[in-house]
mmCIF file of C-alpha atoms in Angstrom:
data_model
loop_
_atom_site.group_PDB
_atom_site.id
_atom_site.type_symbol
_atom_site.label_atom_id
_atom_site.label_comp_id
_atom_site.label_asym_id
_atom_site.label_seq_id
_atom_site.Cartn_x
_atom_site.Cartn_y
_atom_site.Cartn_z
ATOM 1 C CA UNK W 175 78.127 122.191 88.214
ATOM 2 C CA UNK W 176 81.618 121.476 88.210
ATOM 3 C CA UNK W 177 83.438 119.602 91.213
ATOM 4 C CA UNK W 178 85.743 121.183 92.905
ATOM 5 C CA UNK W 179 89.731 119.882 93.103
ATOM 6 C CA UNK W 180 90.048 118.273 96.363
ATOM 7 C CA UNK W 181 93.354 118.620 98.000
ATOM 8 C CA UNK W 182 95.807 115.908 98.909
ATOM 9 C CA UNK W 183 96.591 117.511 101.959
ATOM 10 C CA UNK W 184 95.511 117.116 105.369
ATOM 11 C CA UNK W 185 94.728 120.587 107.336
ATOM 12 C CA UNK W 186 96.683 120.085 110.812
ATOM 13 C CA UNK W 187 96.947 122.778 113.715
ATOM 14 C CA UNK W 188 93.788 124.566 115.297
ATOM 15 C CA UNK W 189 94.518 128.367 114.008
ATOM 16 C CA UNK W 190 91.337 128.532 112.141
ATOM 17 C CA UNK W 191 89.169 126.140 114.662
ATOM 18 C CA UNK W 192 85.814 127.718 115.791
ATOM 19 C CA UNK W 193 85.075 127.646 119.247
ATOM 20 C CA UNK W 194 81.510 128.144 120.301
ATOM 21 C CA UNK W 195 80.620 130.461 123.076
ATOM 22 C CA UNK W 196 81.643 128.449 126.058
ATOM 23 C CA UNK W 197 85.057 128.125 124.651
ATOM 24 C CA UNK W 198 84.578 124.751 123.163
ATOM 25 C CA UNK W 199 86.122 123.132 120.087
ATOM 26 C CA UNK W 200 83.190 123.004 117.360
ATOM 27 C CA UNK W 201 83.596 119.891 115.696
ATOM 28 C CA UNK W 202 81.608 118.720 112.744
ATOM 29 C CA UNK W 203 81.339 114.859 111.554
ATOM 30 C CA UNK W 204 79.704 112.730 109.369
ATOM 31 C CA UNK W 205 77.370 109.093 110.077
ATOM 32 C CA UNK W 206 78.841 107.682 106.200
ATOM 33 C CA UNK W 207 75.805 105.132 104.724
ATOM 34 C CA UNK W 208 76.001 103.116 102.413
ATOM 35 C CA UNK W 209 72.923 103.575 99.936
ATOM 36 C CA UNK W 210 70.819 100.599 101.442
ATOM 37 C CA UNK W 211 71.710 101.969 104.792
ATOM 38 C CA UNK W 212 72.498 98.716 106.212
ATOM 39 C CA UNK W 213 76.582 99.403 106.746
ATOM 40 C CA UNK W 214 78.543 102.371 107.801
ATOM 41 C CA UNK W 215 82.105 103.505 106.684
ATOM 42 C CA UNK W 216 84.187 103.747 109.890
ATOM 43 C CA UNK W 217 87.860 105.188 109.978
ATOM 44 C CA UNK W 218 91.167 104.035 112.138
ATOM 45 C CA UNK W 219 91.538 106.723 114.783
ATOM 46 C CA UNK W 220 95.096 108.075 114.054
ATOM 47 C CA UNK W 221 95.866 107.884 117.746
ATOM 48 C CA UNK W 222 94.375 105.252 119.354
ATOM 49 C CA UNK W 223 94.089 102.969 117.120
ATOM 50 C CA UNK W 224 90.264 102.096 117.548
ATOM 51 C CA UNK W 225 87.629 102.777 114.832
ATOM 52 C CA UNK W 226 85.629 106.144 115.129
ATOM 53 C CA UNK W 227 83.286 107.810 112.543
ATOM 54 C CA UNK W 228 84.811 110.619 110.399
ATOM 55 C CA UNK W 229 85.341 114.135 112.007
ATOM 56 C CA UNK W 230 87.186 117.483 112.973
ATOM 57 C CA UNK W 231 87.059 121.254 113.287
ATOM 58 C CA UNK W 232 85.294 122.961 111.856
ATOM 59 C CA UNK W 233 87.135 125.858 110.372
ATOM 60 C CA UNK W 234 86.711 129.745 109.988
ATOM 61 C CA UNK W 235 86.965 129.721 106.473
ATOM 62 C CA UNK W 236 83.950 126.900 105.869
ATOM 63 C CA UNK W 237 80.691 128.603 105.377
ATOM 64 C CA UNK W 238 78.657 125.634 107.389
ATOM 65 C CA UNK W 239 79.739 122.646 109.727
ATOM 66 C CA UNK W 240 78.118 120.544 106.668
ATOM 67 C CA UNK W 241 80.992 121.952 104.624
ATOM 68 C CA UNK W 242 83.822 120.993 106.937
ATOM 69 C CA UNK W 243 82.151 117.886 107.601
ATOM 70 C CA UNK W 244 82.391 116.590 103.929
ATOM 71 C CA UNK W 245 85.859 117.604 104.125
ATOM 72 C CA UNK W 246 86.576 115.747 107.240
ATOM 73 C CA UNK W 247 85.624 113.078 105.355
ATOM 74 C CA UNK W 248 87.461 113.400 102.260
ATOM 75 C CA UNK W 249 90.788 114.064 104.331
ATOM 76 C CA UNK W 250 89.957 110.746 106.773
ATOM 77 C CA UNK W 251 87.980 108.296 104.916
ATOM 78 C CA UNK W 252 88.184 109.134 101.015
ATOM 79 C CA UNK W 253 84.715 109.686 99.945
ATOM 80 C CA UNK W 254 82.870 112.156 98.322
ATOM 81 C CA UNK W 255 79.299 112.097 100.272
ATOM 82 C CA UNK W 256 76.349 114.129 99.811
ATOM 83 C CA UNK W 257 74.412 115.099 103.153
ATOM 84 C CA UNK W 258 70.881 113.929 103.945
ATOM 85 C CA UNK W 259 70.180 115.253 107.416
ATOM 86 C CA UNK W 260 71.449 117.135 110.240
ATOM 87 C CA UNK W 261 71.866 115.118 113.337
ATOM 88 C CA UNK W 262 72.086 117.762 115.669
ATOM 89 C CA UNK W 263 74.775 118.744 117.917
ATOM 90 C CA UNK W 264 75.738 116.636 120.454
ATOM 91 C CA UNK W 265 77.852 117.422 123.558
ATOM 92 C CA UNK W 266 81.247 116.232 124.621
ATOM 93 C CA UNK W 267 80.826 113.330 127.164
ATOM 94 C CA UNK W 268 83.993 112.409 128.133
ATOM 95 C CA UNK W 269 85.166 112.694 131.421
ATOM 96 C CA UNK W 270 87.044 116.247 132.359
ATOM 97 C CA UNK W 271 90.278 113.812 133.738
ATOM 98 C CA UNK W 272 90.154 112.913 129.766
ATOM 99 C CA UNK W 273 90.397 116.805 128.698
ATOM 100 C CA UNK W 274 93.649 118.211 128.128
ATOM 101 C CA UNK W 275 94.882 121.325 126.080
ATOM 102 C CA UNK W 276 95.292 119.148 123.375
ATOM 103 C CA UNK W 277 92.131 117.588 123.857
ATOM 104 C CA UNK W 278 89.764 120.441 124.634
ATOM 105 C CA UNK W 279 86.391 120.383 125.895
ATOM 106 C CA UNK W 280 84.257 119.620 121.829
ATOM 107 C CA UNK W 281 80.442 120.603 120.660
ATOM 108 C CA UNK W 282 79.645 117.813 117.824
ATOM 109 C CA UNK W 283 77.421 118.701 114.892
ATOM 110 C CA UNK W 284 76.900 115.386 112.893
ATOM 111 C CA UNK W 285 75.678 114.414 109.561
ATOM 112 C CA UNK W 286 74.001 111.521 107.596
ATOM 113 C CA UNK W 287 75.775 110.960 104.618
ATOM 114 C CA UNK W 288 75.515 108.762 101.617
ATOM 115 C CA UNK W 289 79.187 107.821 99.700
ATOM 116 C CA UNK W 290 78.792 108.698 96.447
ATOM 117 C CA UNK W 291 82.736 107.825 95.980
ATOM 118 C CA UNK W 292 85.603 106.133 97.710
ATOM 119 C CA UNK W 293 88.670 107.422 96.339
ATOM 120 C CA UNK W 294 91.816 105.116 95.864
ATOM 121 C CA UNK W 295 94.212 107.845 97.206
ATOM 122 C CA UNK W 296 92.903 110.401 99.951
ATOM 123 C CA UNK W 297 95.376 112.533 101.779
ATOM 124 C CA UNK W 298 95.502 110.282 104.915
ATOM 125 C CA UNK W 299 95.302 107.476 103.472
ATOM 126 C CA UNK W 300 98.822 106.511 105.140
ATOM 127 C CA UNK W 301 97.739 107.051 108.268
ATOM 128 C CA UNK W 302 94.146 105.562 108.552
ATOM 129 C CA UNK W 303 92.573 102.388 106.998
ATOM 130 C CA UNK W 304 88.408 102.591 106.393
ATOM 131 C CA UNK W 305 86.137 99.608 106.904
ATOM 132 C CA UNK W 306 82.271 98.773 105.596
ATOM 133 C CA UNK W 307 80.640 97.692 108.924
ATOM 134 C CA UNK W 308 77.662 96.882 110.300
ATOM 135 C CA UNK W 309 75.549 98.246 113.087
ATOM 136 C CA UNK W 310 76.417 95.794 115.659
ATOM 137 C CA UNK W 311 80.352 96.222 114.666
ATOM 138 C CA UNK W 312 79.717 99.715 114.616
ATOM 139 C CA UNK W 313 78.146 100.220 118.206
ATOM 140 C CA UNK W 314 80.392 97.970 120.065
ATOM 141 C CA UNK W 315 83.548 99.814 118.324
ATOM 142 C CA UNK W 316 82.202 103.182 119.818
ATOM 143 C CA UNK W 317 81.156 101.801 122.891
ATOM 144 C CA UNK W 318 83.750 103.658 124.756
ATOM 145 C CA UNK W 319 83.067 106.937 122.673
ATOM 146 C CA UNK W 320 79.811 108.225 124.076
ATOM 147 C CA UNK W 321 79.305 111.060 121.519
ATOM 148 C CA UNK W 322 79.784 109.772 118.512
ATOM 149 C CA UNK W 323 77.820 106.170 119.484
ATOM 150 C CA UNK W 324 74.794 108.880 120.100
ATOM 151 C CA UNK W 325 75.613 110.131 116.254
ATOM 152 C CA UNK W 326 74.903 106.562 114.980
ATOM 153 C CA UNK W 327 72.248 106.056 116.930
ATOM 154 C CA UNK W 328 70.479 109.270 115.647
ATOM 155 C CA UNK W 329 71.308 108.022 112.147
ATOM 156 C CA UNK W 330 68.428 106.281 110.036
ATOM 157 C CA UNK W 331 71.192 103.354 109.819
ATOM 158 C CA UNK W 332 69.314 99.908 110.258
ATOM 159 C CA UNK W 333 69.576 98.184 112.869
#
């Protein structure tokens, strides 16, 4: 099987998002392992600053959330990951004076991944650096990010 191009570009804007029946944003992300699962590949947040695990919409023209989620990580972190196992979806648990239009109301659909690759050039690469951590540095980075400390935590990552 041959591998399909991956594009340089970055999908922005939320015309194709999916929104689940309660009107929420679905968003699907990935838990990135390295193969001894002892480290995890975290990503700059493009607007705060912090580190957060890869992840976005999932969009109307991506058959599964497992599909967008391999994407998201292409497009954030640079890798080319194969999934292991569904983590389940997990809901939004950030406060409602946190929630804005821009910021909607989120389901989360996670996934453990293994890197296969880390690309030298990924298309926001300009925007967001990636970092090998552990999962101490991990869980204290998402401390204030509820949702997607929950995602590690259902990971097989060890402790």
């Amino acid at each position: 099987m041959t591998e399909q191009p991956r594009s340089m570009e970055s999908r922005v804007g939320r015309k194709n998002q999916r929104y689940g029946p309660k009107g929420e944003r679905l968003v699907a992300g990935v838990v990135p392992l390295s193969a001894d699962k002892t480290l995890v590949l975290m990503i700059q947040s493009a607007g705060r600053g912090g580190w957060v695990l890869p992840k976005g919409g999932w969009e109307t023209d991506e058959n599964s959330p497992q599909q967008a989620a391999c994407r998201e990580a292409w497009e954030e972190a640079g890798v080319i990951c194969t999934v292991h196992k569904d983590l389940g979806q997990i809901p939004d648990m950030r406060s409602s004076s946190l929630l804005s239009s821009t910021a909607p109301k989120a389901s989360y659909q996670f996934f453990e991944v293994t890197v296969d690759r880390e690309e030298e050039q990924w298309p926001e690469m300009h925007k967001r650096k990636r970092q090998w951590v552990t999962y101490k540095q991990a869980a204290d980075a998402l401390a204030s990010r509820p949702e997607l400390l929950e995602a590690l935590n259902r990971s097989s990552m060890r402790r």
